[in-house]
């Protein structure tokens, strides 16, 4: 669900920021059709959840139960596509951004227009999550089932939505404050001086956001925690924080910088894996710290922003851009960003996962085999197709095959190719951003100075001649 969330939030905010100056053609019709489409998304979620639940209850064999569960998962994926399509229709076909701009939210109130722009996407998403969770508890009375569904929706929003939405809104807040407080700076194309530090601060503060929105607790003291810290130290990683993540997913991840670097191990993961498997998974996570993958990911994530700022800086040198062309420019930027996130950023993130597997496998003789065993255990527990990967993770089959090739071949150093490519791209874009500014403030060439001096001398001579004439 991460990629659709990122895409729809980017599309919603971009549609409002860079829309056509033309007003909405029919406000009442736009509002009515938007409400109908939003209600249809929530109703579809209820129907899918109810149908899946009935098929699960009527299953007379393990094969039928498996088929019912698989069918429900396929329908939920179709529902996600329906949600994306419906939200795009509300944003672009029904002119929702124009309605917000002209009738609902004056731009003088920070964040109000962004929140209203996101309302169609977020309202339908939260209603759908509530419907799925409520139907799953249909054995309870409807009021109790609805209360439980709302509680699960809130937990899911905190776990999946908040880490994506909060940074986007924080950056939108920065943009609004700069636009209202420093209009001259924006007009000169110098807002990047504030935007880039803001992005860096948000990246540094991301672990604090997770600590607030997720249910976590310190890893309990004992022999296992000592073994985890010893594994990190043996790999050359200084780590202070290991936390248990209270969720229904068996997962592990790492984030943070400096003293905030934290490895999160979910409770289902701790329940599933034995000591050797857990240490292998932990070494994979510490590999991300040892290889600097957090910085690589951050730079890779902001590459579209850097590219956009660079392009805008150089286009500003050509003079004022017509409004229609500017709308097309920003629409193209939003589309290219979506394509990059879906393909380029995903490819970089998946390669980093494989590099972390290879680094972990080099730490002890049995880590590679233990990691393969852990991945097989997780695949059996999830019941998902092990040949299908996620947005930021390769498939379990790919990772197992990678590790098996490592066991059969002579170990090679971990490649840093992805990190190098991202770093070079970031430096190039930063150079393109700064270059026009340096050109604008650089001193005049010596030839120009001499020419100006000659012009001033000629002017003075002409003035004296005029003064001497009768």
Short mmCIF file of C-alpha atoms in Angstrom, two decimals:
data_model
loop_
_atom_site.label_atom_id
_atom_site.label_comp_id
_atom_site.label_asym_id
_atom_site.label_seq_id
_atom_site.Cartn_x
_atom_site.Cartn_y
_atom_site.Cartn_z
CA UNK A 1 0.00 0.00 0.00
CA UNK A 2 3.00 2.32 0.35
CA UNK A 3 3.42 3.15 -3.33
CA UNK A 4 -0.28 3.97 -4.02
CA UNK A 5 -0.32 6.19 -0.93
CA UNK A 6 2.78 8.07 -2.02
CA UNK A 7 1.51 8.48 -5.58
CA UNK A 8 -1.94 9.72 -4.60
CA UNK A 9 -0.59 12.19 -2.02
CA UNK A 10 1.91 13.58 -4.55
CA UNK A 11 -0.81 13.79 -7.22
CA UNK A 12 -3.27 15.53 -4.88
CA UNK A 13 -0.81 18.16 -3.69
CA UNK A 14 0.60 18.74 -7.18
CA UNK A 15 -2.90 19.12 -8.65
CA UNK A 16 -3.68 21.88 -6.19
CA UNK A 17 -0.38 23.70 -6.41
CA UNK A 18 -0.11 23.88 -10.18
CA UNK A 19 -3.62 23.84 -11.60
CA UNK A 20 -5.11 25.87 -14.40
CA UNK A 21 -6.19 29.41 -13.46
CA UNK A 22 -9.61 28.76 -15.00
CA UNK A 23 -12.48 28.44 -12.44
CA UNK A 24 -14.50 25.25 -12.06
CA UNK A 25 -17.24 24.96 -14.68
CA UNK A 26 -20.01 23.64 -12.38
CA UNK A 27 -19.28 23.63 -8.66
CA UNK A 28 -22.51 21.96 -7.54
CA UNK A 29 -22.13 19.12 -10.04
CA UNK A 30 -18.48 18.62 -9.09
CA UNK A 31 -19.34 18.36 -5.40
CA UNK A 32 -22.23 15.97 -6.04
CA UNK A 33 -20.28 13.63 -8.32
CA UNK A 34 -17.28 13.69 -5.98
CA UNK A 35 -19.51 12.62 -3.10
CA UNK A 36 -21.05 9.82 -5.21
CA UNK A 37 -17.64 8.49 -6.28
CA UNK A 38 -16.29 8.62 -2.73
CA UNK A 39 -19.32 6.73 -1.42
CA UNK A 40 -18.92 4.11 -4.16
CA UNK A 41 -15.35 3.39 -3.02
CA UNK A 42 -16.46 2.78 0.57
CA UNK A 43 -19.44 0.70 -0.57
CA UNK A 44 -17.19 -1.43 -2.78
CA UNK A 45 -14.92 -2.11 0.20
CA UNK A 46 -17.90 -3.27 2.28
CA UNK A 47 -19.16 -5.57 -0.50
CA UNK A 48 -15.70 -7.10 -1.08
CA UNK A 49 -15.14 -7.67 2.63
CA UNK A 50 -18.60 -9.22 3.08
CA UNK A 51 -18.20 -11.50 0.06
CA UNK A 52 -14.78 -12.69 1.19
CA UNK A 53 -16.02 -13.37 4.72
CA UNK A 54 -18.96 -15.44 3.47
CA UNK A 55 -16.73 -17.52 1.20
CA UNK A 56 -14.30 -18.16 4.06
CA UNK A 57 -17.13 -19.29 6.33
CA UNK A 58 -18.60 -21.58 3.66
CA UNK A 59 -15.27 -23.23 2.79
CA UNK A 60 -15.55 -26.98 3.33
CA UNK A 61 -11.89 -27.84 2.77
CA UNK A 62 -8.44 -26.36 3.05
CA UNK A 63 -8.33 -25.92 -0.71
CA UNK A 64 -11.58 -23.94 -0.73
CA UNK A 65 -10.39 -21.85 2.20
CA UNK A 66 -7.14 -21.07 0.41
CA UNK A 67 -9.05 -20.15 -2.74
CA UNK A 68 -11.38 -17.86 -0.78
CA UNK A 69 -8.47 -16.06 0.87
CA UNK A 70 -6.62 -15.66 -2.42
CA UNK A 71 -9.77 -14.35 -4.07
CA UNK A 72 -10.25 -11.82 -1.29
CA UNK A 73 -6.66 -10.59 -1.68
CA UNK A 74 -7.15 -10.18 -5.44
CA UNK A 75 -10.36 -8.22 -4.88
CA UNK A 76 -8.62 -5.96 -2.39
CA UNK A 77 -5.92 -5.21 -4.97
CA UNK A 78 -8.65 -4.37 -7.49
CA UNK A 79 -10.24 -2.14 -4.87
CA UNK A 80 -6.94 -0.29 -4.44
CA UNK A 81 -6.87 0.35 -8.20
CA UNK A 82 -10.50 1.50 -8.05
CA UNK A 83 -9.58 3.88 -5.23
CA UNK A 84 -6.67 5.32 -7.22
CA UNK A 85 -8.79 5.74 -10.37
CA UNK A 86 -11.68 7.33 -8.49
CA UNK A 87 -9.42 9.77 -6.67
CA UNK A 88 -7.72 10.74 -9.94
CA UNK A 89 -11.14 11.34 -11.51
CA UNK A 90 -12.18 13.60 -8.62
CA UNK A 91 -8.93 15.55 -8.84
CA UNK A 92 -8.67 16.02 -12.58
CA UNK A 93 -12.02 15.30 -14.25
CA UNK A 94 -14.27 16.88 -11.60
CA UNK A 95 -11.96 19.86 -11.02
CA UNK A 96 -11.71 19.36 -7.27
CA UNK A 97 -8.59 21.57 -6.91
CA UNK A 98 -10.38 24.48 -8.62
CA UNK A 99 -13.37 24.04 -6.29
CA UNK A 100 -11.05 24.09 -3.27
CA UNK A 101 -9.13 27.13 -4.52
CA UNK A 102 -12.13 29.25 -5.56
CA UNK A 103 -14.80 28.33 -2.99
CA UNK A 104 -13.51 26.34 -0.01
CA UNK A 105 -10.03 27.41 1.08
CA UNK A 106 -8.36 30.82 0.68
CA UNK A 107 -4.63 30.38 0.18
CA UNK A 108 -3.93 32.82 2.99
CA UNK A 109 -4.66 30.04 5.53
CA UNK A 110 -1.72 27.67 5.70
CA UNK A 111 -2.36 23.95 5.11
CA UNK A 112 -6.15 24.36 4.74
CA UNK A 113 -6.11 23.95 0.97
CA UNK A 114 -3.74 20.96 1.18
CA UNK A 115 -5.97 19.19 3.70
CA UNK A 116 -9.06 19.77 1.55
CA UNK A 117 -7.20 18.58 -1.54
CA UNK A 118 -6.37 15.33 0.24
CA UNK A 119 -9.90 14.85 1.61
CA UNK A 120 -11.27 12.72 -1.29
CA UNK A 121 -8.31 10.33 -1.16
CA UNK A 122 -8.01 10.09 2.62
CA UNK A 123 -11.73 9.98 3.44
CA UNK A 124 -12.39 7.12 1.01
CA UNK A 125 -9.29 5.26 2.19
CA UNK A 126 -10.20 5.49 5.89
CA UNK A 127 -13.82 4.52 5.21
CA UNK A 128 -12.63 1.51 3.21
CA UNK A 129 -10.27 0.39 5.96
CA UNK A 130 -13.10 0.73 8.48
CA UNK A 131 -15.42 -1.35 6.28
CA UNK A 132 -12.84 -4.13 5.85
CA UNK A 133 -12.14 -4.26 9.59
CA UNK A 134 -15.81 -4.06 10.64
CA UNK A 135 -16.98 -6.91 8.42
CA UNK A 136 -14.12 -9.08 9.69
CA UNK A 137 -15.73 -8.83 13.15
CA UNK A 138 -19.30 -9.46 12.07
CA UNK A 139 -19.80 -12.10 14.78
CA UNK A 140 -20.05 -9.18 17.20
CA UNK A 141 -23.10 -6.96 17.38
CA UNK A 142 -22.91 -4.22 14.77
CA UNK A 143 -22.17 -1.36 17.22
CA UNK A 144 -19.36 -3.37 18.82
CA UNK A 145 -18.05 -4.52 15.42
CA UNK A 146 -18.06 -0.92 14.18
CA UNK A 147 -16.15 0.27 17.24
CA UNK A 148 -13.55 -2.44 16.73
CA UNK A 149 -13.33 -1.58 13.05
CA UNK A 150 -12.71 2.09 13.84
CA UNK A 151 -10.01 1.16 16.34
CA UNK A 152 -8.24 -1.03 13.78
CA UNK A 153 -8.58 1.71 11.16
CA UNK A 154 -6.91 4.18 13.53
CA UNK A 155 -4.09 1.73 14.21
CA UNK A 156 -3.60 1.11 10.50
CA UNK A 157 -3.64 4.84 9.78
CA UNK A 158 -0.95 5.40 12.41
CA UNK A 159 1.18 2.56 11.04
CA UNK A 160 0.78 3.03 7.28
CA UNK A 161 -0.62 6.49 6.60
CA UNK A 162 1.09 8.74 9.14
CA UNK A 163 4.71 7.98 8.05
CA UNK A 164 3.78 9.03 4.50
CA UNK A 165 1.32 11.85 5.18
CA UNK A 166 3.10 13.69 7.99
CA UNK A 167 6.30 14.51 6.03
CA UNK A 168 4.22 15.60 3.01
CA UNK A 169 2.11 17.95 5.13
CA UNK A 170 5.19 19.26 6.93
CA UNK A 171 6.81 20.12 3.60
CA UNK A 172 3.56 21.70 2.39
CA UNK A 173 3.53 23.81 5.55
CA UNK A 174 7.06 25.00 4.83
CA UNK A 175 6.07 25.89 1.25
CA UNK A 176 3.01 27.84 2.44
CA UNK A 177 5.00 29.77 5.04
CA UNK A 178 7.69 30.65 2.49
CA UNK A 179 5.08 31.65 -0.10
CA UNK A 180 3.25 33.94 2.33
CA UNK A 181 6.23 35.24 4.28
CA UNK A 182 8.89 35.56 1.58
CA UNK A 183 7.10 36.31 -1.73
CA UNK A 184 10.13 38.18 -3.11
CA UNK A 185 12.38 35.20 -2.46
CA UNK A 186 9.92 32.92 -4.27
CA UNK A 187 9.67 35.35 -7.20
CA UNK A 188 13.48 35.37 -7.56
CA UNK A 189 13.59 31.57 -7.56
CA UNK A 190 15.56 31.41 -4.32
CA UNK A 191 13.10 29.42 -2.21
CA UNK A 192 15.33 26.36 -2.60
CA UNK A 193 17.60 27.90 0.06
CA UNK A 194 14.85 27.10 2.58
CA UNK A 195 13.40 23.98 0.96
CA UNK A 196 16.61 21.92 0.96
CA UNK A 197 17.37 22.37 4.70
CA UNK A 198 13.71 21.61 5.42
CA UNK A 199 13.98 18.29 3.59
CA UNK A 200 17.13 17.44 5.57
CA UNK A 201 15.46 18.28 8.89
CA UNK A 202 12.44 16.13 8.01
CA UNK A 203 14.72 13.20 7.19
CA UNK A 204 16.55 13.57 10.50
CA UNK A 205 13.28 13.82 12.44
CA UNK A 206 11.65 10.79 10.80
CA UNK A 207 12.58 8.36 13.63
CA UNK A 208 10.83 10.66 16.11
CA UNK A 209 7.70 10.49 13.97
CA UNK A 210 7.77 6.70 14.06
CA UNK A 211 8.26 6.73 17.83
CA UNK A 212 5.12 8.85 18.21
CA UNK A 213 2.85 7.10 15.68
CA UNK A 214 3.83 3.44 16.23
CA UNK A 215 3.42 1.21 19.23
CA UNK A 216 6.95 0.28 20.23
CA UNK A 217 8.80 -0.59 23.40
CA UNK A 218 12.47 -1.17 24.30
CA UNK A 219 13.76 -4.67 23.60
CA UNK A 220 13.68 -6.52 26.94
CA UNK A 221 16.99 -6.90 28.73
CA UNK A 222 18.55 -10.33 28.71
CA UNK A 223 20.89 -12.68 26.95
CA UNK A 224 19.21 -12.24 23.54
CA UNK A 225 19.51 -8.46 23.60
CA UNK A 226 23.17 -8.78 24.59
CA UNK A 227 23.70 -11.13 21.64
CA UNK A 228 22.06 -8.63 19.26
CA UNK A 229 24.26 -5.78 20.48
CA UNK A 230 27.33 -8.02 20.22
CA UNK A 231 26.42 -8.85 16.60
CA UNK A 232 26.14 -5.14 15.79
CA UNK A 233 29.48 -4.38 17.43
CA UNK A 234 31.18 -7.25 15.60
CA UNK A 235 29.98 -5.76 12.33
CA UNK A 236 31.40 -2.34 13.17
CA UNK A 237 27.99 -0.78 13.88
CA UNK A 238 27.40 1.42 16.92
CA UNK A 239 23.79 0.90 17.93
CA UNK A 240 22.04 2.09 21.07
CA UNK A 241 18.39 1.40 20.38
CA UNK A 242 16.62 -1.88 19.62
CA UNK A 243 12.84 -1.71 19.92
CA UNK A 244 9.97 -4.17 19.68
CA UNK A 245 7.30 -3.11 17.22
CA UNK A 246 3.72 -4.04 18.21
CA UNK A 247 2.09 -4.92 14.92
CA UNK A 248 0.44 -7.86 13.19
CA UNK A 249 3.18 -8.08 10.55
CA UNK A 250 6.35 -10.16 10.86
CA UNK A 251 8.90 -7.58 9.82
CA UNK A 252 12.11 -5.77 10.74
CA UNK A 253 13.59 -2.49 9.62
CA UNK A 254 16.08 0.18 10.59
CA UNK A 255 15.97 3.95 10.45
CA UNK A 256 17.52 7.03 12.02
CA UNK A 257 20.82 8.86 12.21
CA UNK A 258 23.52 9.05 14.86
CA UNK A 259 22.14 8.42 18.36
CA UNK A 260 18.62 7.98 16.91
CA UNK A 261 19.60 4.94 14.82
CA UNK A 262 17.14 2.22 15.75
CA UNK A 263 16.47 -1.36 14.71
CA UNK A 264 12.80 -2.34 14.94
CA UNK A 265 11.87 -6.01 15.34
CA UNK A 266 8.17 -6.81 15.26
CA UNK A 267 6.63 -9.06 17.89
CA UNK A 268 5.38 -11.63 15.32
CA UNK A 269 8.94 -11.84 13.97
CA UNK A 270 10.28 -12.58 17.45
CA UNK A 271 7.63 -15.25 17.92
CA UNK A 272 8.36 -16.96 14.60
CA UNK A 273 12.15 -17.11 14.39
CA UNK A 274 14.64 -19.00 16.47
CA UNK A 275 17.79 -17.41 17.83
CA UNK A 276 20.01 -18.11 14.80
CA UNK A 277 17.40 -16.90 12.32
CA UNK A 278 16.77 -13.73 14.34
CA UNK A 279 20.48 -12.93 14.50
CA UNK A 280 20.73 -13.36 10.73
CA UNK A 281 17.81 -10.98 10.14
CA UNK A 282 19.33 -8.53 12.63
CA UNK A 283 22.66 -8.61 10.76
CA UNK A 284 20.77 -7.79 7.56
CA UNK A 285 19.28 -4.71 9.24
CA UNK A 286 22.60 -3.55 10.69
CA UNK A 287 24.07 -3.92 7.19
CA UNK A 288 21.91 -0.99 6.12
CA UNK A 289 23.59 1.11 8.81
CA UNK A 290 27.10 -0.12 8.04
CA UNK A 291 26.74 0.54 4.30
CA UNK A 292 25.12 3.97 4.67
CA UNK A 293 21.86 2.95 3.05
CA UNK A 294 19.81 5.48 5.04
CA UNK A 295 21.62 8.39 3.39
CA UNK A 296 21.44 6.69 -0.01
CA UNK A 297 17.70 6.21 0.32
CA UNK A 298 17.16 9.79 1.46
CA UNK A 299 19.14 11.19 -1.46
CA UNK A 300 17.35 8.87 -3.88
CA UNK A 301 13.98 9.99 -2.52
CA UNK A 302 14.73 13.71 -2.96
CA UNK A 303 16.29 13.39 -6.42
CA UNK A 304 12.99 14.39 -8.11
CA UNK A 305 12.84 17.51 -5.95
CA UNK A 306 16.45 18.40 -6.76
CA UNK A 307 15.84 17.80 -10.47
CA UNK A 308 12.72 19.97 -10.40
CA UNK A 309 14.46 22.82 -8.56
CA UNK A 310 17.36 22.67 -11.03
CA UNK A 311 15.03 22.74 -14.04
CA UNK A 312 13.02 25.60 -12.58
CA UNK A 313 16.13 27.65 -11.83
CA UNK A 314 17.35 27.39 -15.43
CA UNK A 315 13.89 28.02 -16.91
CA UNK A 316 13.63 31.20 -14.84
CA UNK A 317 16.67 32.52 -16.72
CA UNK A 318 14.63 32.40 -19.94
CA UNK A 319 12.11 34.90 -18.61
CA UNK A 320 8.54 34.65 -17.38
CA UNK A 321 6.79 31.39 -18.22
CA UNK A 322 3.17 31.66 -19.47
CA UNK A 323 0.61 30.23 -16.98
CA UNK A 324 -0.55 27.53 -19.39
CA UNK A 325 3.02 26.37 -20.01
CA UNK A 326 3.73 26.43 -16.28
CA UNK A 327 0.75 24.16 -15.59
CA UNK A 328 2.00 21.72 -18.21
CA UNK A 329 5.51 21.85 -16.77
CA UNK A 330 4.35 20.96 -13.28
CA UNK A 331 2.01 18.25 -14.56
CA UNK A 332 4.93 16.68 -16.44
CA UNK A 333 7.09 16.95 -13.30
CA UNK A 334 4.44 15.18 -11.22
CA UNK A 335 4.12 12.41 -13.82
CA UNK A 336 7.88 11.90 -14.06
CA UNK A 337 8.13 11.83 -10.27
CA UNK A 338 5.48 9.11 -10.10
CA UNK A 339 7.30 7.06 -12.75
CA UNK A 340 10.62 7.50 -10.94
CA UNK A 341 9.16 6.45 -7.58
CA UNK A 342 7.50 3.40 -9.11
CA UNK A 343 10.53 2.29 -11.13
CA UNK A 344 13.82 4.05 -10.43
CA UNK A 345 13.57 4.51 -6.67
CA UNK A 346 12.13 1.01 -6.32
CA UNK A 347 15.05 -0.50 -8.25
CA UNK A 348 17.56 1.32 -6.04
CA UNK A 349 15.83 0.21 -2.84
CA UNK A 350 15.64 -3.41 -3.97
CA UNK A 351 19.33 -3.45 -4.85
CA UNK A 352 20.17 -2.08 -1.41
CA UNK A 353 18.27 -4.99 0.15
CA UNK A 354 20.32 -7.51 -1.83
CA UNK A 355 23.54 -5.71 -0.90
CA UNK A 356 22.52 -5.91 2.78
CA UNK A 357 21.92 -9.65 2.40
CA UNK A 358 25.39 -10.12 0.93
CA UNK A 359 27.06 -8.06 3.67
CA UNK A 360 25.23 -9.99 6.39
CA UNK A 361 26.23 -13.30 4.80
CA UNK A 362 29.90 -12.32 5.10
CA UNK A 363 29.77 -11.77 8.87
CA UNK A 364 29.68 -15.40 10.07
CA UNK A 365 29.91 -18.75 8.26
CA UNK A 366 26.31 -19.73 9.05
CA UNK A 367 24.55 -16.36 8.52
CA UNK A 368 23.68 -16.99 4.87
CA UNK A 369 22.05 -20.34 5.62
CA UNK A 370 20.26 -18.94 8.68
CA UNK A 371 18.95 -16.02 6.64
CA UNK A 372 17.65 -18.39 3.95
CA UNK A 373 15.92 -20.40 6.68
CA UNK A 374 14.39 -17.22 8.14
CA UNK A 375 13.08 -16.11 4.74
CA UNK A 376 11.54 -19.54 4.14
CA UNK A 377 9.85 -19.38 7.56
CA UNK A 378 8.44 -15.92 6.86
CA UNK A 379 7.17 -17.02 3.44
CA UNK A 380 5.38 -20.01 4.94
CA UNK A 381 3.87 -17.85 7.69
CA UNK A 382 2.59 -15.08 5.43
CA UNK A 383 1.01 -17.44 2.91
CA UNK A 384 1.81 -14.94 0.17
CA UNK A 385 3.32 -15.71 -3.19
CA UNK A 386 7.07 -15.78 -2.55
CA UNK A 387 7.78 -14.91 -6.18
CA UNK A 388 6.10 -11.50 -5.85
CA UNK A 389 8.15 -8.64 -4.52
CA UNK A 390 7.06 -5.42 -2.90
CA UNK A 391 7.63 -1.84 -3.92
CA UNK A 392 10.91 -1.49 -2.03
CA UNK A 393 11.81 -5.15 -1.49
CA UNK A 394 12.71 -7.92 -3.93
CA UNK A 395 10.72 -11.13 -3.76
CA UNK A 396 11.66 -13.75 -1.18
CA UNK A 397 12.57 -16.12 -4.02
CA UNK A 398 14.98 -13.53 -5.42
CA UNK A 399 16.65 -13.02 -2.06
CA UNK A 400 16.95 -16.75 -1.41
CA UNK A 401 18.39 -17.30 -4.89
CA UNK A 402 20.87 -14.46 -4.32
CA UNK A 403 22.04 -16.01 -1.05
CA UNK A 404 22.31 -19.50 -2.56
CA UNK A 405 24.52 -18.12 -5.33
CA UNK A 406 26.64 -16.49 -2.63
CA UNK A 407 27.08 -19.86 -0.88
CA UNK A 408 28.13 -21.55 -4.12
CA UNK A 409 30.48 -18.84 -5.38
CA UNK A 410 33.56 -17.14 -4.02
CA UNK A 411 32.52 -14.20 -1.81
CA UNK A 412 32.96 -10.80 -3.43
CA UNK A 413 32.98 -7.33 -1.85
CA UNK A 414 29.59 -5.69 -1.51
CA UNK A 415 28.92 -3.37 -4.43
CA UNK A 416 28.40 0.34 -3.75
CA UNK A 417 27.25 1.05 -7.30
CA UNK A 418 23.77 2.22 -6.29
CA UNK A 419 25.19 4.59 -3.70
CA UNK A 420 27.65 6.04 -6.22
CA UNK A 421 24.96 6.62 -8.87
CA UNK A 422 22.65 8.37 -6.40
CA UNK A 423 25.46 10.52 -4.99
CA UNK A 424 26.65 11.62 -8.45
CA UNK A 425 23.09 12.48 -9.51
CA UNK A 426 22.52 14.52 -6.33
CA UNK A 427 25.78 16.44 -6.80
CA UNK A 428 24.93 17.20 -10.45
CA UNK A 429 21.46 18.51 -9.58
CA UNK A 430 22.81 20.60 -6.69
CA UNK A 431 25.40 22.06 -9.03
CA UNK A 432 22.71 22.97 -11.55
CA UNK A 433 20.72 24.66 -8.77
CA UNK A 434 23.65 26.73 -7.51
CA UNK A 435 25.23 27.58 -10.89
CA UNK A 436 22.69 30.25 -12.00
CA UNK A 437 23.01 32.00 -8.63
CA UNK A 438 26.81 32.08 -8.87
CA UNK A 439 26.54 33.40 -12.42
CA UNK A 440 24.22 36.16 -11.26
CA UNK A 441 26.56 37.38 -8.48
CA UNK A 442 29.91 36.78 -10.17
CA UNK A 443 32.08 39.86 -10.89
CA UNK A 444 32.13 41.33 -14.36
CA UNK A 445 34.93 40.15 -16.65
CA UNK A 446 37.92 42.43 -17.06
CA UNK A 447 36.96 43.27 -20.65
CA UNK A 448 33.54 44.44 -19.53
CA UNK A 449 35.11 46.60 -16.82
CA UNK A 450 37.41 48.25 -19.37
CA UNK A 451 34.52 48.85 -21.73
CA UNK A 452 32.51 50.45 -18.94
CA UNK A 453 35.49 52.65 -18.05
CA UNK A 454 35.80 53.80 -21.68
CA UNK A 455 32.08 54.57 -21.79
CA UNK A 456 32.32 56.67 -18.61
CA UNK A 457 35.34 58.56 -20.05
CA UNK A 458 33.46 59.29 -23.24
CA UNK A 459 30.46 60.50 -21.28
CA UNK A 460 32.65 62.82 -19.17
CA UNK A 461 34.30 64.22 -22.29
CA UNK A 462 30.96 64.92 -23.91
CA UNK A 463 29.78 66.66 -20.76
CA UNK A 464 32.86 68.93 -20.68
CA UNK A 465 32.39 69.82 -24.36
CA UNK A 466 28.81 70.82 -23.75
CA UNK A 467 29.88 72.96 -20.78
CA UNK A 468 32.53 74.81 -22.88
CA UNK A 469 30.19 75.57 -25.78
CA UNK A 470 28.43 79.02 -25.78
#
